[in-house]
Every structure is written in C-alpha cells, then in structure tokens.
XYZ file of C-alpha atoms in Angstrom:
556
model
C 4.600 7.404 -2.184
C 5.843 10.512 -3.995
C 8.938 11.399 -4.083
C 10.535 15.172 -4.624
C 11.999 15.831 -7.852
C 14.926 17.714 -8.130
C 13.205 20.676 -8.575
C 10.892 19.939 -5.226
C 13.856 19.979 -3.166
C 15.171 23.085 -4.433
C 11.985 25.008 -4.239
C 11.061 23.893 -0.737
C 14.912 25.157 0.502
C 14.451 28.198 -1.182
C 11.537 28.749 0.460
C 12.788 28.441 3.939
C 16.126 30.315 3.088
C 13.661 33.202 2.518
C 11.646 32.753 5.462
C 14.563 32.720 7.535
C 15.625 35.963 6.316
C 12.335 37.713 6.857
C 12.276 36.436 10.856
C 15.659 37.559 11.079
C 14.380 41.180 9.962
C 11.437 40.931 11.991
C 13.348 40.215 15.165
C 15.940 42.948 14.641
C 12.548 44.991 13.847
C 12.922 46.018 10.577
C 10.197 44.545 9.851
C 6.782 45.283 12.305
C 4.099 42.591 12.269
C 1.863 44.029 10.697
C 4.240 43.790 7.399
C 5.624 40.290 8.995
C 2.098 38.744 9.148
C 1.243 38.035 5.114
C 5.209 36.542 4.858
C 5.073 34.633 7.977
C 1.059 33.577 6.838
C 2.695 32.128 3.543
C 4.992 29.787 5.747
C 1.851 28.440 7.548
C 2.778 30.554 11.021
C -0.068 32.099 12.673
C -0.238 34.459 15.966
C -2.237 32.803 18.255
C -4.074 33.182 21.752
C -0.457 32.137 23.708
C 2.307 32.419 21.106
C 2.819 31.001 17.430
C 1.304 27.891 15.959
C 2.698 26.134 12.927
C 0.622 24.310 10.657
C 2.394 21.774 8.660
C 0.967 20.037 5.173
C 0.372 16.455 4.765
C -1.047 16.458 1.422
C -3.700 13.975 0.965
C -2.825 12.649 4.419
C 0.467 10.598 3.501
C 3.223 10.646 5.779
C 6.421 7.932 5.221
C 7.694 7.152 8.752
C 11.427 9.043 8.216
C 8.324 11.696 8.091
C 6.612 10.661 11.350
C 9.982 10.220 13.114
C 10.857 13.794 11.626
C 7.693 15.528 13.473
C 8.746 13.355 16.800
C 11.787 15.355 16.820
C 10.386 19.271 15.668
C 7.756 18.297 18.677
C 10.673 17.300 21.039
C 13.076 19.999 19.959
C 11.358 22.622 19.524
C 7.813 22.764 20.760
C 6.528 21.172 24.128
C 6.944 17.370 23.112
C 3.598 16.960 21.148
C 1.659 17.474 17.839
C -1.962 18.361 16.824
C -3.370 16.353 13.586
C -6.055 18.541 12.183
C -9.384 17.658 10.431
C -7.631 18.925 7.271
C -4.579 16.405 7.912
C -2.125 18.768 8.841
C -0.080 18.859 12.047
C -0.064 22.026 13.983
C 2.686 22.691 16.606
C 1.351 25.140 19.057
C 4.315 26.441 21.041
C 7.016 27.288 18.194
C 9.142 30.059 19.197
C 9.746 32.508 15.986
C 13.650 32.533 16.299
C 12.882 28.506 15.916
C 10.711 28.896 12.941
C 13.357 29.018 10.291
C 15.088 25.973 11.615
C 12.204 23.902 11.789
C 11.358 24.532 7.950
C 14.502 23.366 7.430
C 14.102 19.807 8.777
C 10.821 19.662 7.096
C 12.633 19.930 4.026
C 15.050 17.594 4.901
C 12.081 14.844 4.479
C 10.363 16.264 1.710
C 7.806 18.185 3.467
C 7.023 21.843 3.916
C 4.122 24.822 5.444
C 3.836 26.403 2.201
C 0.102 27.507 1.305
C -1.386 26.170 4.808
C -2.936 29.583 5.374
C -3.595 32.767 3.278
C -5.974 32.961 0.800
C -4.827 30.001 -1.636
C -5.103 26.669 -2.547
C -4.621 24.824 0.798
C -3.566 21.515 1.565
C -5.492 18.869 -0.526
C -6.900 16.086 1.115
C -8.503 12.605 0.388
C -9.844 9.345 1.410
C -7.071 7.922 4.659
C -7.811 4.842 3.074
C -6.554 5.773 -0.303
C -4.602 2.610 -1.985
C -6.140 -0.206 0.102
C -9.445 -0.123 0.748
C -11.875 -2.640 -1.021
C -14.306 -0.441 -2.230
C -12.210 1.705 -4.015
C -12.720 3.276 -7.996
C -9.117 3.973 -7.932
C -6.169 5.445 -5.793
C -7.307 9.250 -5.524
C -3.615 10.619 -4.037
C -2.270 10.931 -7.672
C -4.964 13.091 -8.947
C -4.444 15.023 -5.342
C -0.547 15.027 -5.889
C -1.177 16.534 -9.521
C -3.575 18.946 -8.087
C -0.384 20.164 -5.062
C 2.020 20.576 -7.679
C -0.512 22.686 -10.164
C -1.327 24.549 -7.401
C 1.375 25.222 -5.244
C 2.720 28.754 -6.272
C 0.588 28.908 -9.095
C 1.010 32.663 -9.807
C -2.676 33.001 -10.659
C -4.040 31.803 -7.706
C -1.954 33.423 -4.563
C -4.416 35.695 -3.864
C -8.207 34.587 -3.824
C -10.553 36.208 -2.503
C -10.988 33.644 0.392
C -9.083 30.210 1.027
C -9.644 27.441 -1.192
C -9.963 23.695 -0.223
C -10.180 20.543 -2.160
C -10.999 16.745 -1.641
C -10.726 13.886 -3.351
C -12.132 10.531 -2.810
C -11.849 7.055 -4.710
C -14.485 5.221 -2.758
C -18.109 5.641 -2.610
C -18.234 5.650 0.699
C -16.529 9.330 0.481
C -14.326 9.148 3.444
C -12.891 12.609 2.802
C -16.256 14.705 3.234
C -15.957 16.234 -0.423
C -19.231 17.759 -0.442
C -18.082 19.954 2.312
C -15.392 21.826 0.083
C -14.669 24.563 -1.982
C -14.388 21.743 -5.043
C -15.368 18.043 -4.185
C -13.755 15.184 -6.462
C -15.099 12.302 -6.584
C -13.438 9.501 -8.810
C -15.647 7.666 -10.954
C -15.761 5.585 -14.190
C -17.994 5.858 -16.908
C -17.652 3.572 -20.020
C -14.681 2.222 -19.211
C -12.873 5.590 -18.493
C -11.783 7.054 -14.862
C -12.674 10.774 -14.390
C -14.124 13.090 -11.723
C -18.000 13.814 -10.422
C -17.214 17.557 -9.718
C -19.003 19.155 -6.925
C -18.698 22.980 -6.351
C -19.686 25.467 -3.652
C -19.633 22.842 -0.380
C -18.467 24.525 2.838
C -19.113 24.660 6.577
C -18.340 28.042 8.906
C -20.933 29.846 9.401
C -23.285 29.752 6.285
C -22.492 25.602 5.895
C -23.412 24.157 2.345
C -23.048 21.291 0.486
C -21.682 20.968 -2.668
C -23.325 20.986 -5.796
C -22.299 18.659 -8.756
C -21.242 20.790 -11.590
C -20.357 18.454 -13.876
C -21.165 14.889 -13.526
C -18.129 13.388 -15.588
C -14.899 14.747 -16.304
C -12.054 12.645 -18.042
C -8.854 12.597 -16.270
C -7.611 13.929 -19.282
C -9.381 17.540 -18.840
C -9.507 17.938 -15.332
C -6.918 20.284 -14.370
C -7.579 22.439 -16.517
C -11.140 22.540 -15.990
C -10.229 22.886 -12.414
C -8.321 25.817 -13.260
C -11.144 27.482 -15.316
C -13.174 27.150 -11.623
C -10.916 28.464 -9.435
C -10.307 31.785 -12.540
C -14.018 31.803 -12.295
C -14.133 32.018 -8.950
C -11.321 34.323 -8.574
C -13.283 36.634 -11.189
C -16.601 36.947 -9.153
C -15.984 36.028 -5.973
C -16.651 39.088 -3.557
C -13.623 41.022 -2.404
C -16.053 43.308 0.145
C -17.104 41.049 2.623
C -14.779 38.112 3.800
C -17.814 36.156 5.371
C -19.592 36.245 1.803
C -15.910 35.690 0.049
C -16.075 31.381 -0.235
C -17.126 30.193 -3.369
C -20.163 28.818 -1.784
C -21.468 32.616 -1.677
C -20.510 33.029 -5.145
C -22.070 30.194 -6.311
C -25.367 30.468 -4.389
C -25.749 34.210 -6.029
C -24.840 33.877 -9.348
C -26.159 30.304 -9.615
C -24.794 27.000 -10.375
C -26.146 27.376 -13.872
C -24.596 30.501 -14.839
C -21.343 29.526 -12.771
C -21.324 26.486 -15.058
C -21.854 28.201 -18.409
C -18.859 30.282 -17.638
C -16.475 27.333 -16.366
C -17.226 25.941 -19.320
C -16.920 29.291 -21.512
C -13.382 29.571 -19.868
C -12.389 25.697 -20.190
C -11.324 25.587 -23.871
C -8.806 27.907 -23.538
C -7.566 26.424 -20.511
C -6.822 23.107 -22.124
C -5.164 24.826 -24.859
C -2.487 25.796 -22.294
C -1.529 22.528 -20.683
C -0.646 21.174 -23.886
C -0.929 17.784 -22.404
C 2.233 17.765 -20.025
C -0.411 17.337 -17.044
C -0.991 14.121 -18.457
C 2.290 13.328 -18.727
C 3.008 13.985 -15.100
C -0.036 12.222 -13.796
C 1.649 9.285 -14.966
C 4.832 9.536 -13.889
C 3.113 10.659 -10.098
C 0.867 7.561 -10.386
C 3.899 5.074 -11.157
C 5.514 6.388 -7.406
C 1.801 5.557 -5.680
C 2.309 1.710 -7.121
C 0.915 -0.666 -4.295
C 3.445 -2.624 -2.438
C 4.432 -6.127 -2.433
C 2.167 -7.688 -0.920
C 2.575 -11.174 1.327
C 0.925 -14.247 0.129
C 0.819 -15.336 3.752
C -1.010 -12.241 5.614
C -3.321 -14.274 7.172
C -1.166 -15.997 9.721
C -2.755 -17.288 12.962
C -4.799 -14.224 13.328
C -8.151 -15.905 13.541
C -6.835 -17.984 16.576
C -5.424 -14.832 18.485
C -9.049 -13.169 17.423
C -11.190 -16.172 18.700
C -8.796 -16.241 22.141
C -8.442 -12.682 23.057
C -11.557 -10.647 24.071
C -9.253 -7.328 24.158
C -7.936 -8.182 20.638
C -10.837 -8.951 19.002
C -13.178 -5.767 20.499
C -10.027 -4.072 19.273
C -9.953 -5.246 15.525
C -13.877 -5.200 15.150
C -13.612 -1.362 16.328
C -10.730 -0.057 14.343
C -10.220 -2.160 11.639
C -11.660 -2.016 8.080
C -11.369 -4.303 4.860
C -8.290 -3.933 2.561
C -8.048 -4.564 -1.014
C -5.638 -7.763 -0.659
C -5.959 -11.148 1.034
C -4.851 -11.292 4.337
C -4.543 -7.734 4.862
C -6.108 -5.053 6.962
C -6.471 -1.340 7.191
C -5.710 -0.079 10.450
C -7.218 3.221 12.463
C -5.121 3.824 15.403
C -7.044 6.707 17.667
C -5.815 9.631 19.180
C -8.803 9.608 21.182
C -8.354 8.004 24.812
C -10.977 9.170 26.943
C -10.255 12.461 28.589
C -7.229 12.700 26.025
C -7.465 15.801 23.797
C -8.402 14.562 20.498
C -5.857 14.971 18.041
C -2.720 14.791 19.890
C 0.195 12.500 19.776
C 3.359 12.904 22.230
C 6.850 12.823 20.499
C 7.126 9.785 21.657
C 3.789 7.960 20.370
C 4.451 9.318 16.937
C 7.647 6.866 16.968
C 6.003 4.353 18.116
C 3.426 4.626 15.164
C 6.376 4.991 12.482
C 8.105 2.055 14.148
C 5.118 -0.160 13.182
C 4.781 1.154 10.017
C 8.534 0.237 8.968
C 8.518 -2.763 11.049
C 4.618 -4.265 9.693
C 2.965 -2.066 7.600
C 5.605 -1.041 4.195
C 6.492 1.800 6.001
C 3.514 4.112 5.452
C 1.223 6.032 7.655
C -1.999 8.209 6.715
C -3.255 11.034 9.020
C -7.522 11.151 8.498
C -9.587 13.915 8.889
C -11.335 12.554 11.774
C -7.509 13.061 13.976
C -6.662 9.449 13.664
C -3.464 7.721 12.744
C -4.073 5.029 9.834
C -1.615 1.999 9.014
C -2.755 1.206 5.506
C -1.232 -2.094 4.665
C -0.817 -4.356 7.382
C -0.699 -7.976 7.479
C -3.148 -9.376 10.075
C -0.943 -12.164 11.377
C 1.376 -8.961 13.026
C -2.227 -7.097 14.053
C -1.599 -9.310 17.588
C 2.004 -7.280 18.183
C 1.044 -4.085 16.947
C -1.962 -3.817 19.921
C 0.474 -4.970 21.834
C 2.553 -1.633 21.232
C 0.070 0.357 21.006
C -1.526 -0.781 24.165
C 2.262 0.178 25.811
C 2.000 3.122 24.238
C -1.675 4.372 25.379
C -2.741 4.082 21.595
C -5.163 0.707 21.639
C -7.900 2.656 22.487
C -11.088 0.570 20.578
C -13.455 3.486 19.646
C -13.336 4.302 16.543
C -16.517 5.627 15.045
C -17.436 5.660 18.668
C -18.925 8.167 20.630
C -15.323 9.016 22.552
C -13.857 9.212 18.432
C -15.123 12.855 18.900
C -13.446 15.607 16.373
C -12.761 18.971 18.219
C -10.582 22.009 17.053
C -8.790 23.334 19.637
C -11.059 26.376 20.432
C -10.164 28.385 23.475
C -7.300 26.101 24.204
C -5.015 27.505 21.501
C -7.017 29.655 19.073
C -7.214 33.231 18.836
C -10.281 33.562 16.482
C -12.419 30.716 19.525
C -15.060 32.060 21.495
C -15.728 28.570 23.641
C -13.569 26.129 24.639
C -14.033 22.552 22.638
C -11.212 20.445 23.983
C -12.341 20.217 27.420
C -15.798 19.122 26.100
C -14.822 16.498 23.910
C -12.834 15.191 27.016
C -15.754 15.532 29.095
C -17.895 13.507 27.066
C -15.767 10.835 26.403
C -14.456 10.299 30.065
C -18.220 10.559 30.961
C -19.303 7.390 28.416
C -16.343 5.567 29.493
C -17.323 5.843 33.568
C -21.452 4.636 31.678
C -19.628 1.478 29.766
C -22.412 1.648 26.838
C -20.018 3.201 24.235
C -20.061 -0.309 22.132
C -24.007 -0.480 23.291
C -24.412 2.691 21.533
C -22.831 1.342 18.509
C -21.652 4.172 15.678
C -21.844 7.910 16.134
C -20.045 10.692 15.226
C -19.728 14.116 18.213
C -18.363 17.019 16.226
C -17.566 20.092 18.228
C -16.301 23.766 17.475
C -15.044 26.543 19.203
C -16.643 29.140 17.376
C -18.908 30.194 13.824
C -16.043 28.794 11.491
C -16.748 25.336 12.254
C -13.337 23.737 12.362
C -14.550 21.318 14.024
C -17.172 19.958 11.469
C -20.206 20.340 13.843
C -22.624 20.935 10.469
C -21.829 17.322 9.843
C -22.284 15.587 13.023
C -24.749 13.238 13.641
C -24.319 15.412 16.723
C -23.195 18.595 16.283
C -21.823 21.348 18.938
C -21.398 24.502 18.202
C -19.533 26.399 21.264
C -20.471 30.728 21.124
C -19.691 33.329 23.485
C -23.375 35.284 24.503
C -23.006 38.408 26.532
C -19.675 36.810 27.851
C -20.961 33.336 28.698
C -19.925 30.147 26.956
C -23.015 28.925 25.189
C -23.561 25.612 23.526
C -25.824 24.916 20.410
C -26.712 21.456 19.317
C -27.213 19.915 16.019
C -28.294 16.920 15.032
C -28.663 14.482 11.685
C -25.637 16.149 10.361
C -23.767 13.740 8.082
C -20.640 13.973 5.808
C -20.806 10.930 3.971
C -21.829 10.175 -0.010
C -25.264 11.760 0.480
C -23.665 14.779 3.126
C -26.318 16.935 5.050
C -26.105 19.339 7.341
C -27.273 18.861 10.943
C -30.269 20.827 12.424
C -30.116 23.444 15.408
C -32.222 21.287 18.126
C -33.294 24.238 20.234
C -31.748 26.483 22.781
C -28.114 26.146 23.698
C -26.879 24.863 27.341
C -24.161 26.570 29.163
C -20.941 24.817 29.823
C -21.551 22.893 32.977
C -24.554 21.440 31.215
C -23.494 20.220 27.668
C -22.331 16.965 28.641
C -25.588 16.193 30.373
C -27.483 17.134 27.656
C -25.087 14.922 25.489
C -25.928 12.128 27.907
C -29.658 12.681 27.098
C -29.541 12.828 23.393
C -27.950 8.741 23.732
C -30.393 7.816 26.247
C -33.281 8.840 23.983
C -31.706 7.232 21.083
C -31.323 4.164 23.201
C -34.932 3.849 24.598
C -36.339 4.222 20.998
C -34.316 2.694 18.381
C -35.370 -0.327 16.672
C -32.690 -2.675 17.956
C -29.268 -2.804 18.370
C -28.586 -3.007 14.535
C -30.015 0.689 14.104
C -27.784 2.921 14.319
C -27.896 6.639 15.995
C -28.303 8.426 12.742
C -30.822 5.767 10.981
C -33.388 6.572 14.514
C -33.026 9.987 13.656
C -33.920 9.614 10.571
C -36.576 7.317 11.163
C -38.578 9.504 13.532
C -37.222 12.781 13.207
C -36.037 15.522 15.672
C -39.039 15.354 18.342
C -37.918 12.451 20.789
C -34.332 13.943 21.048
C -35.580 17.499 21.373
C -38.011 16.570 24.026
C -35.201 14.787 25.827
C -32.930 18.152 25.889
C -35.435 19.917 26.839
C -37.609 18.543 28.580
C -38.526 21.274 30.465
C -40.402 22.143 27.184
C -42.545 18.906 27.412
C -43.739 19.681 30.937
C -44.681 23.409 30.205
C -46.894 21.947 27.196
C -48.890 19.485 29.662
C -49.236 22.099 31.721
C -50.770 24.266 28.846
C-alpha cells in the first residue's frame, strides 16, 4: 500500500488546521453559509436533508485496517455508530455535527487519509478494479497509475475549478470491474508490443443524459499518460460549458464538439504538456509502484479447505457466491456483502468494520478494498483460514452468500439522507431483497445486478443495471421507471426505459415479474438474466410488467 511522504502528512494537517478555523468562524457567524458552503464543499461536507454528511476518500478503494479500525471509531464517536460505502468507494458519515467536523479530519490524518476534493467541481476520488493486485486475469496492478493520478491531481492549481466534477477509473483486468466507460476519463491498462499503457476512453457518464465512453486513443505509453491526461482535462476545462450545469460534464462537451475535433486538440495541447513534466512523473510512478509490491505469499494456502468445502453446505454456497480466483496458489479473493436482506445496502456498524479489519490483520496481510458495488473485499486470503473467517462473519451478520445476486442490489441513499432525492431507494432495495429471500430462488435466479436511484443523477448506477430503477417525484407522487439490459462491464450499455413507471407500493411486484418472466423463458439454468435479454429482447419482460398492455391488445 502507499504510504504518505513527508510532505503528505504535512499537507493533509494543514488542511484540517484550516478547516478548523473556518467552522470556528462559521459558528461564531462570521462567516454565513452561503460563504461557508464552497470551504466546507472543499473538505467533502455537504448540507443535507437532516444535518451534515461527510464523504471521506478511499482512493482506488484501498483501506489498511489501522484505516478500517480508524472509521469504527469516527462512526462510534462521532456519528450514530455506522458508515455508508459509496459506489465511488468513499465512506459517507451522515450525522456529523459541524463543531465535530474539524476533529474528525484530524483522525483521518492521523492514518493517512483525508475529504479533500470529494465534492466541488474537481478531480474526485479515483477509483479502480476492488480486485486490483490479485486477481488472475489481471494486465497489471492499476492502483499505481490511480495513486499517480491522486497526487497529480490533488490541488492541482489548474484544475480546482471545472466546469463540472470530474471522475476517473482505472482497471487492470478485462473484465473492467470498475465501470470505466461510465466516467469522465476511463483507463483501461493494456499492453501492446511488449509495453503497458492505457486504452483511453472519454466522455462516459450516467445522471441524467447517461453515455458511454468513447476511446480516444487506443494506446498510450505509461510514459505519456499524465500528461496527456492533463491536456484532456485543459481541454475540457477550455470548452466545457460554464451556462448550464446539466450540459457542464465532459460528456456534453464531447458529444458537441465531437470526439474527432476533441481529439485533434488533446493532441494539439499534448506536446507541450510533456515538455512540463520533465519526466519526474515517471520517476514517481516507480517509487509509488515499489509500495503496491504483492505480499509474501504462503506456499501452503491450500490447507484442508477442500475437505471443509466438500463437508459444509453453508461454507461451500458461501465460497461459490462470494469468492473469485486470485493470482497465487492457494489463495482467494474475498467479497464480504453489506447486503443482508432488508439491510440497507452499503452500511457497516462500528462494530462490523472491526470485525472486517480484524480478519484482514489476522488472515488476509492486513488489507481491505471497498468496491463500487458497497461491498467489503479481503484481497489476499489463504483458503485454508476461509473456514474461520465465515465463521466471524457469520457472528457478525456479514456471511451473507449473494453476491452478484439479486439481494447484492446498489442503492444511493435517496430520500433517506439526500437533499438533491426525489424518491426514496433504500427502502426499495430492502424490499426487494427481503421479498426474494421469503421466494428462496435467489441462487435459482443465478447472476443479476438491481441498480436503483433516488433521483435524475443516477447515483445509484440504474443506466447500468441489468435492471435498472430510476425513483422520480410526478405531481408529488413517488414514481418508479424501469430499465433493463443495462450493463457496466468491458462492452458497457445503457439499459432501456421498459414502459410506464409503477408507484411505490408496486415496484417490488413488478420486480417480482421481471424474474418470473426471465425464469419461464430462459434457455436453462446456465443462461443468465442478461444473456435472455439479450437473446429475445425487451417484449417478454415488458409484457410481464405490463400486462395489462397484452390484454388491451387481444381485446383490440
């Protein structure tokens, strides 16, 4: 894992020793809020529906567990004894009260961690594949290139004032676990003769005009991609529109200038760019990559985990569920959901998140990954100890095995929390989970990914759901839309409206439908929910949401 430099340390405590200072003058009011909101948006605090929320950065994911413990105790201390991992692995604490703030910043800098640049319109928190460093099917490692990419960008004096927020991905894998093609700038690791560079993809987003993104240049060496990077986002900061915030994302600019004349000028602007770095990026790449060096691995992983697996019905639906394969002998990645049925998705109590760093110093080298999906990940764990860590997590209401389920539903907090919802998305999620769970068919039904937001800006991912929710307000009436064949994977899509919406008290019905008719017509148990979609289209699942449509047409 990186470590903070010297320099890291002191800039993060600076930080804070500012912000501290600006809440003091804001609660002796010298300060109103509106001239408190851009210094307090800087620090990652927001105003929301019922008081302040915090977001916290995990760049690219990676938490240590001093880190995890560290967020146990800011939930315990100072909020109400939980945390919310986001689908942009950060950790929001919803009930922070402002004198608190500056306190809290403080003991995120005592473990090397911060809320700098996790709102406003900047480079946000980058993110990448949870798997990064252990899966199988990996290029190479992407969190370097991501940890490059935080420092370039963090307080880059250029860049603090986009016209919109800027997000970037990177993946290693070509399985593309960290849904580049729905960001501002998609990276995709790749070699080509021999050398490692990027696939760059431009203009992705979701909200309410979702896109995917669009490769601008196929291949870039390692070697030039900051700085082409950089000529991007200067592009980007050059056109993009400063008179309409819903037409600000780069995805607007790029769909009306074009890709192609987007492209001449990135690469107009990218000569001079590499002038300026001189090649001390490179320099620092390497020295970031030598901290992500794998661990020791143990010759004798293996254990008597295929005995415990053969034995234990529990244990093995557990480890076919929410394990996946890992680079070394022996060795397993581990997902560890937040998503009990009828739990909201996302959470973890004080107390679970000690649990989880626990395991990862006691089994897993001490590491712990946050995915976009709101799961906890144990990267590197021997599967002769997989037996005792479901036993903890089963004490700890954490063995749930549904990952990639349909209870492993992603939901933004909507109503719940957020000020800019117009539906609420937690109680749905927890609706249709507790509902499958009562049916028993979740393993029948096999993989399948429920997305739901709150409102048009899509935190939730609904674009890229194989179902898709989309929760509005109409004339003061919660109103449902569904999508479906939404995917976020290598070859992303976004999901098509199926119709009209269905109030609150009927979404999870309707939900209920849409598996029923996937059930009575896919082509075996091997075929999965988004394969019978695309095999036969939109028709069967339409006709079972509506079928009230169906009967009018015989009628006809």
């Amino acid at each position: 894992m990186y470590r903070y430099s010297q320099f890291d340390r002191a800039f993060v405590r600076s930080r804070a020793a500012q912000f501290r200072a600006q809440v003091a003058r804001r609660l002796d009011g010298s300060l109103t809020e509106d001239e408190f909101k851009p210094l307090r948006l800087m620090n990652g605090l927001y105003l929301q529906l019922h008081a302040y929320m915090l977001r916290v950065a995990i760049p690219y994911g990676t938490l240590s567990a001093d880190q995890m413990r560290q967020l146990a105790m800011i939930a315990e201390r100072w909020d109400k004894g939980y945390g919310h991992f986001t689908t942009r692995q950060n950790i929001q604490f919803n009930w922070p009260k402002l004198a608190d703030v500056p306190d809290i910043l403080d003991a995120l800098a005592d473990v090397e961690m911060h809320a700098i640049q996790t709102s406003g319109n900047t480079i946000r928190n980058v993110t990448a594949d949870p798997f990064a460093g252990a899966a199988a099917d990996e290029v190479a490692d992407p969190r370097p290139v991501a940890e490059l990419i935080r420092q370039w960008s963090t307080d880059h004096p250029e860049f603090q004032f986009l016209p919109r927020k800027f997000k970037l991905a990177v993946t290693g894998s070509p399985e593309d676990r960290a849904v580049t093609a729905a960001h501002d700038i998609g990276l995709r690791l790749v070699q080509q003769g021999g050398d490692l560079g990027a696939r760059v993809l431009v203009g992705g987003g979701l909200g309410r005009t979702p896109m995917i993104g669009k490769v601008l240049r196929d291949f870039v060496p390692l070697a030039d991609l900051l700085p082409y990077l950089e000529a991007i986002v200067a592009i980007y900061n050059l056109l993009g529109r400063r008179d309409n915030k819903y037409k600000a994302r780069i995805k607007i600019t790029v769909h009306e200038h074009g890709l192609e004349e987007i492209r001449d000028l990135v690469e107009a602007e990218f000569p001079a760019r590499k002038a300026l770095f001189n090649g001390i990026d490179q320099q620092m790449l390497a020295a970031i990559t030598a901290q992500f060096a794998p661990p020791a691995f143990d010759p004798e992983a293996e254990g008597n985990f295929r005995a415990w697996y053969h034995a234990d019905p529990a244990f093995r639906a557990f480890v076919d569920t929410n394990t996946a394969p890992h680079r070394a002998p022996g060795y397993t990645i581990l997902t560890v959901s937040l998503k009990a049925p009828g739990e909201t998705p996302g959470d973890a109590t004080a107390d679970q998140m000690r649990v989880l760093a626990d395991l990862a110093e006691r089994y897993g080298h001490g590491e712990l990954r946050i995915s976009h999906e709101q799961n906890v990940i144990l990267p590197h764990v021997p599967r002769r100890h997989l037996r005792a860590i479901h036993a903890a997590l089963s004490d700890a209401g954490l063995a749930s095995a549904n990952v990639g389920l349909v209870s492993d539903i992603i939901a933004c907090p909507g109503m719940d929390y957020c000020s800019l919802a117009t539906a609420r998305s937690i109680p749905v999620a927890q609706q249709i989970a507790t509902r499958f769970e009562e049916l028993k068919l979740e393993h029948d039904i096999g993989p399948l990914k429920i997305k739901i937001s709150g409102c048009i800006n899509a935190c939730g991912h609904h674009h890229v759901g194989h179902i898709g929710i989309l929760g509005l307000d109409r004339a003061g009436v919660e109103n449902y839309q569904i999508t479906l064949g939404g995917d976020g994977g290598p070859d992303a899509v976004i999901g098509e409206r199926a119709g009209p919406g269905f109030a609150y008290d009927e979404i999870v019905d309707a939900v209920e439908r849409l598996v029923h008719a996937y059930l009575a017509h896919r082509d075996g148990p091997s075929e999965a929910f988004l394969d019978t979609y695309r095999r036969l289209g939109a028709a069967p699942f339409k006709a079972a949401l509506h079928p009230e449509d169906k009967g009018r047409a015989n009628a006809a």
